[in-house]
C-alpha cells in the first residue's frame, strides 16, 4: 500500500512523503486504544492524569507500553486463542497506518476535507479539554475507533526523519532516540490528525494525551 500523506494535500514535509510499503506478515490490531481498566488489570495501577476506566490509558511512556505487552506475553496461557508464534506488541508504524487508512487513499479515511472529522474523532475542537471514552465516535471503514484524536498512539518504530522509499514489513530499529507517535489527540487540530501525519517523542516521554493501541503479531526486527 502507499504510506504517507496523500490525496489533495500539497503541504507534505519530507518526513511524511509517500512511499511504497508491503506488509507480508499477518497481524491483529485492537479496535480501540487500550483503556484504563485493561491497563489496571495487568499492571495493577493507573498512571493516567484523567482517570476513568473506559477512557484510554495515558501518561505512559513508550517503555511502559512495551512493559505492558511483556506482561501480557508472560501469561499467554490465559489466551489460548492466540495463534502459535504470535505475541502482543506495539504495532509498527506501517501496520498502524495500514489499519488507519483502511484501504483509502485520501488525506483522511473519509476524504480530503476535514469537515466531518468530528464524527470520528475527539480533537481540540470538541473534546472539552480531555480525552473521552473509547468507541464513542464512528469507526473507520475497517472498524477501528479513535485512529484520529483521543490520545496519540505509540508505535514500535524508532523515528526516521526521511523514511526509505520502498519497504517490506518495515520497522525502524528500537535504539533510535525518539519513538513514533501517530493519530493526534484530544489536544490536536484536524491538521495534526491526517492519516499520514507523524510525530515523535523520546522513549521516556509521558503526557496526558499519549497512549497506545495493542497489536498481536509475529516478531518484527528493526533495520
Short mmCIF file of C-alpha atoms in Angstrom, two decimals:
data_model
loop_
_atom_site.label_atom_id
_atom_site.label_comp_id
_atom_site.label_asym_id
_atom_site.label_seq_id
_atom_site.Cartn_x
_atom_site.Cartn_y
_atom_site.Cartn_z
CA UNK A 1 0.00 0.00 0.00
CA UNK A 2 1.02 3.65 -0.29
CA UNK A 3 2.05 5.09 3.07
CA UNK A 4 2.35 8.81 3.86
CA UNK A 5 0.37 11.99 3.26
CA UNK A 6 -1.80 11.55 0.18
CA UNK A 7 -4.84 12.99 -1.54
CA UNK A 8 -5.03 16.68 -2.38
CA UNK A 9 -2.67 17.79 0.39
CA UNK A 10 0.16 19.89 -1.05
CA UNK A 11 1.78 20.64 2.33
CA UNK A 12 3.83 17.46 2.57
CA UNK A 13 7.00 17.51 4.64
CA UNK A 14 9.93 15.23 3.69
CA UNK A 15 9.25 13.09 6.78
CA UNK A 16 5.67 12.47 5.62
CA UNK A 17 6.25 11.69 1.94
CA UNK A 18 4.55 8.83 0.13
CA UNK A 19 6.46 5.55 -0.04
CA UNK A 20 5.53 2.04 -1.15
CA UNK A 21 5.18 -0.45 1.71
CA UNK A 22 4.45 -4.15 1.62
CA UNK A 23 3.18 -5.97 4.72
CA UNK A 24 3.66 -9.72 4.36
CA UNK A 25 3.14 -10.89 7.94
CA UNK A 26 -0.39 -11.21 9.35
CA UNK A 27 -1.23 -9.19 12.44
CA UNK A 28 -4.17 -8.20 14.59
CA UNK A 29 -4.83 -4.71 15.97
CA UNK A 30 -7.07 -3.57 18.81
CA UNK A 31 -10.24 -1.92 17.57
CA UNK A 32 -9.75 0.80 20.18
CA UNK A 33 -6.98 2.27 22.29
CA UNK A 34 -6.02 0.37 25.45
CA UNK A 35 -8.36 1.66 28.13
CA UNK A 36 -7.55 2.33 31.75
CA UNK A 37 -9.48 -0.70 33.02
CA UNK A 38 -7.43 -3.05 30.82
CA UNK A 39 -4.16 -1.44 31.86
CA UNK A 40 -5.03 -1.65 35.55
CA UNK A 41 -5.95 -5.34 35.35
CA UNK A 42 -2.49 -6.14 34.03
CA UNK A 43 -0.25 -3.54 35.69
CA UNK A 44 -2.23 -3.13 38.95
CA UNK A 45 -2.06 0.66 38.85
CA UNK A 46 -3.38 3.51 36.76
CA UNK A 47 -0.93 6.29 35.86
CA UNK A 48 -3.48 8.32 33.88
CA UNK A 49 -3.89 12.02 34.58
CA UNK A 50 -7.60 11.97 33.71
CA UNK A 51 -8.85 8.83 35.44
CA UNK A 52 -11.88 6.98 34.07
CA UNK A 53 -11.94 3.25 33.40
CA UNK A 54 -13.48 3.42 29.92
CA UNK A 55 -11.15 6.18 28.77
CA UNK A 56 -7.81 5.41 27.11
CA UNK A 57 -4.86 4.97 29.43
CA UNK A 58 -2.39 7.86 29.12
CA UNK A 59 0.61 9.39 30.82
CA UNK A 60 2.63 6.31 29.86
CA UNK A 61 5.98 6.19 28.12
CA UNK A 62 6.97 4.04 25.17
CA UNK A 63 8.96 1.87 27.57
CA UNK A 64 5.93 1.41 29.83
CA UNK A 65 3.71 0.42 26.91
CA UNK A 66 6.33 -2.16 25.96
CA UNK A 67 6.29 -3.42 29.58
CA UNK A 68 2.52 -3.89 29.31
CA UNK A 69 3.00 -6.05 26.22
CA UNK A 70 5.70 -8.05 28.00
CA UNK A 71 3.38 -8.63 30.96
CA UNK A 72 0.66 -9.97 28.65
CA UNK A 73 3.15 -12.25 26.91
CA UNK A 74 4.19 -13.70 30.27
CA UNK A 75 0.68 -15.08 30.67
CA UNK A 76 -0.05 -16.34 27.17
CA UNK A 77 -1.57 -19.48 28.68
CA UNK A 78 -4.52 -17.25 29.57
CA UNK A 79 -5.06 -16.55 25.85
CA UNK A 80 -5.44 -19.96 24.14
CA UNK A 81 -6.86 -18.26 21.06
CA UNK A 82 -3.53 -16.56 20.27
CA UNK A 83 -2.07 -18.17 17.10
CA UNK A 84 1.22 -20.01 17.52
CA UNK A 85 4.24 -17.75 17.19
CA UNK A 86 2.36 -14.51 17.71
CA UNK A 87 2.98 -12.16 20.61
CA UNK A 88 1.44 -8.99 21.99
CA UNK A 89 3.37 -5.87 20.99
CA UNK A 90 3.01 -2.36 19.71
CA UNK A 91 2.06 -2.02 16.06
CA UNK A 92 4.74 -0.98 13.64
CA UNK A 93 4.21 2.43 12.11
CA UNK A 94 3.35 0.76 8.80
CA UNK A 95 0.81 -1.58 10.44
CA UNK A 96 -0.76 1.37 12.25
CA UNK A 97 -1.21 3.38 9.07
CA UNK A 98 -2.40 0.37 7.07
CA UNK A 99 -5.20 -0.17 9.59
CA UNK A 100 -5.99 3.53 10.00
CA UNK A 101 -6.09 4.11 6.24
CA UNK A 102 -8.45 1.14 5.77
CA UNK A 103 -7.84 0.85 2.04
CA UNK A 104 -8.38 4.56 1.33
CA UNK A 105 -6.02 6.99 -0.40
CA UNK A 106 -7.15 10.39 0.83
CA UNK A 107 -5.86 12.80 3.45
CA UNK A 108 -8.34 11.23 5.89
CA UNK A 109 -10.07 7.87 5.57
CA UNK A 110 -13.32 9.78 4.98
CA UNK A 111 -11.91 12.06 2.25
CA UNK A 112 -9.67 15.06 1.68
CA UNK A 113 -11.67 17.67 3.59
CA UNK A 114 -11.69 17.77 7.42
CA UNK A 115 -15.27 18.98 7.85
CA UNK A 116 -16.67 15.67 9.14
CA UNK A 117 -13.75 14.75 11.41
CA UNK A 118 -15.91 15.48 14.47
CA UNK A 119 -18.00 12.41 13.60
CA UNK A 120 -14.94 10.20 14.00
CA UNK A 121 -12.57 11.88 16.43
CA UNK A 122 -12.18 13.69 19.73
CA UNK A 123 -9.90 16.63 18.93
CA UNK A 124 -9.32 20.09 20.38
CA UNK A 125 -12.48 21.47 18.79
CA UNK A 126 -14.88 19.05 20.52
CA UNK A 127 -13.05 17.19 23.31
CA UNK A 128 -13.87 19.54 26.19
CA UNK A 129 -10.16 19.66 27.11
CA UNK A 130 -9.67 15.97 27.76
CA UNK A 131 -9.94 12.50 26.27
CA UNK A 132 -13.28 10.71 26.13
CA UNK A 133 -14.47 7.08 26.45
CA UNK A 134 -13.20 4.79 23.70
CA UNK A 135 -15.62 3.72 20.95
CA UNK A 136 -17.93 6.73 21.31
CA UNK A 137 -17.22 8.10 17.82
CA UNK A 138 -17.78 6.37 14.48
CA UNK A 139 -15.10 3.86 13.40
CA UNK A 140 -13.16 3.87 10.16
CA UNK A 141 -14.29 1.57 7.30
CA UNK A 142 -12.46 -1.41 8.85
CA UNK A 143 -13.99 -0.95 12.28
CA UNK A 144 -11.13 0.78 14.12
CA UNK A 145 -12.16 3.52 16.55
CA UNK A 146 -10.30 6.70 17.51
CA UNK A 147 -7.48 6.36 14.98
CA UNK A 148 -7.70 10.14 14.91
CA UNK A 149 -7.66 12.06 18.17
CA UNK A 150 -8.42 10.98 21.76
CA UNK A 151 -4.80 10.01 22.56
CA UNK A 152 -1.67 9.84 20.45
CA UNK A 153 -0.58 6.24 19.94
CA UNK A 154 2.91 4.83 20.39
CA UNK A 155 4.29 2.69 17.58
CA UNK A 156 7.07 0.13 17.74
CA UNK A 157 9.41 2.09 15.49
CA UNK A 158 12.18 4.47 16.22
CA UNK A 159 11.70 7.73 14.35
CA UNK A 160 13.38 8.16 10.99
CA UNK A 161 13.09 11.68 9.57
CA UNK A 162 13.31 10.59 5.94
CA UNK A 163 11.78 7.11 5.61
CA UNK A 164 13.12 4.89 2.87
CA UNK A 165 11.05 4.80 -0.30
CA UNK A 166 10.26 1.10 -0.69
CA UNK A 167 9.91 -1.17 2.31
CA UNK A 168 8.80 -4.70 3.19
CA UNK A 169 7.50 -5.29 6.73
CA UNK A 170 9.37 -2.19 7.89
CA UNK A 171 10.22 -1.32 11.46
CA UNK A 172 12.99 1.10 12.36
CA UNK A 173 15.47 -0.08 14.98
CA UNK A 174 14.35 0.40 18.58
CA UNK A 175 17.65 2.00 19.67
CA UNK A 176 16.73 5.24 17.92
CA UNK A 177 16.40 8.02 20.47
CA UNK A 178 12.82 9.02 19.59
CA UNK A 179 9.80 6.78 19.02
CA UNK A 180 6.98 7.27 16.55
CA UNK A 181 3.58 8.54 17.65
CA UNK A 182 0.51 8.51 15.41
CA UNK A 183 -3.06 9.73 15.21
CA UNK A 184 -3.07 13.03 17.08
CA UNK A 185 -5.02 13.55 20.29
CA UNK A 186 -7.82 15.37 22.07
CA UNK A 187 -5.49 18.38 22.13
CA UNK A 188 -4.76 18.34 18.37
CA UNK A 189 -6.22 20.28 15.48
CA UNK A 190 -7.56 18.38 12.48
CA UNK A 191 -4.37 19.13 10.56
CA UNK A 192 -2.36 17.00 13.02
CA UNK A 193 -4.72 14.04 12.66
CA UNK A 194 -4.25 13.27 8.97
CA UNK A 195 -3.75 9.58 8.29
CA UNK A 196 -0.16 10.15 7.17
CA UNK A 197 0.80 12.66 9.87
CA UNK A 198 3.71 11.67 12.11
CA UNK A 199 5.11 12.84 15.42
CA UNK A 200 7.93 11.64 17.65
CA UNK A 201 8.91 11.70 21.31
CA UNK A 202 11.65 10.22 23.47
CA UNK A 203 11.04 6.72 24.82
CA UNK A 204 10.59 8.09 28.36
CA UNK A 205 8.20 10.86 27.34
CA UNK A 206 4.82 10.95 29.09
CA UNK A 207 1.79 13.16 28.60
CA UNK A 208 -1.92 13.17 29.34
CA UNK A 209 -2.59 12.86 25.61
CA UNK A 210 -0.30 9.90 24.83
CA UNK A 211 -1.41 6.25 24.98
CA UNK A 212 -1.31 3.26 22.65
CA UNK A 213 -3.19 0.55 20.79
CA UNK A 214 -2.30 -3.12 21.23
CA UNK A 215 -1.17 -5.31 18.35
CA UNK A 216 -0.81 -9.08 18.12
CA UNK A 217 1.63 -10.42 15.57
CA UNK A 218 4.92 -12.05 14.77
CA UNK A 219 8.18 -10.51 15.92
CA UNK A 220 9.45 -7.62 13.84
CA UNK A 221 13.12 -6.76 13.90
CA UNK A 222 14.38 -3.28 13.21
CA UNK A 223 16.78 -2.42 10.43
#
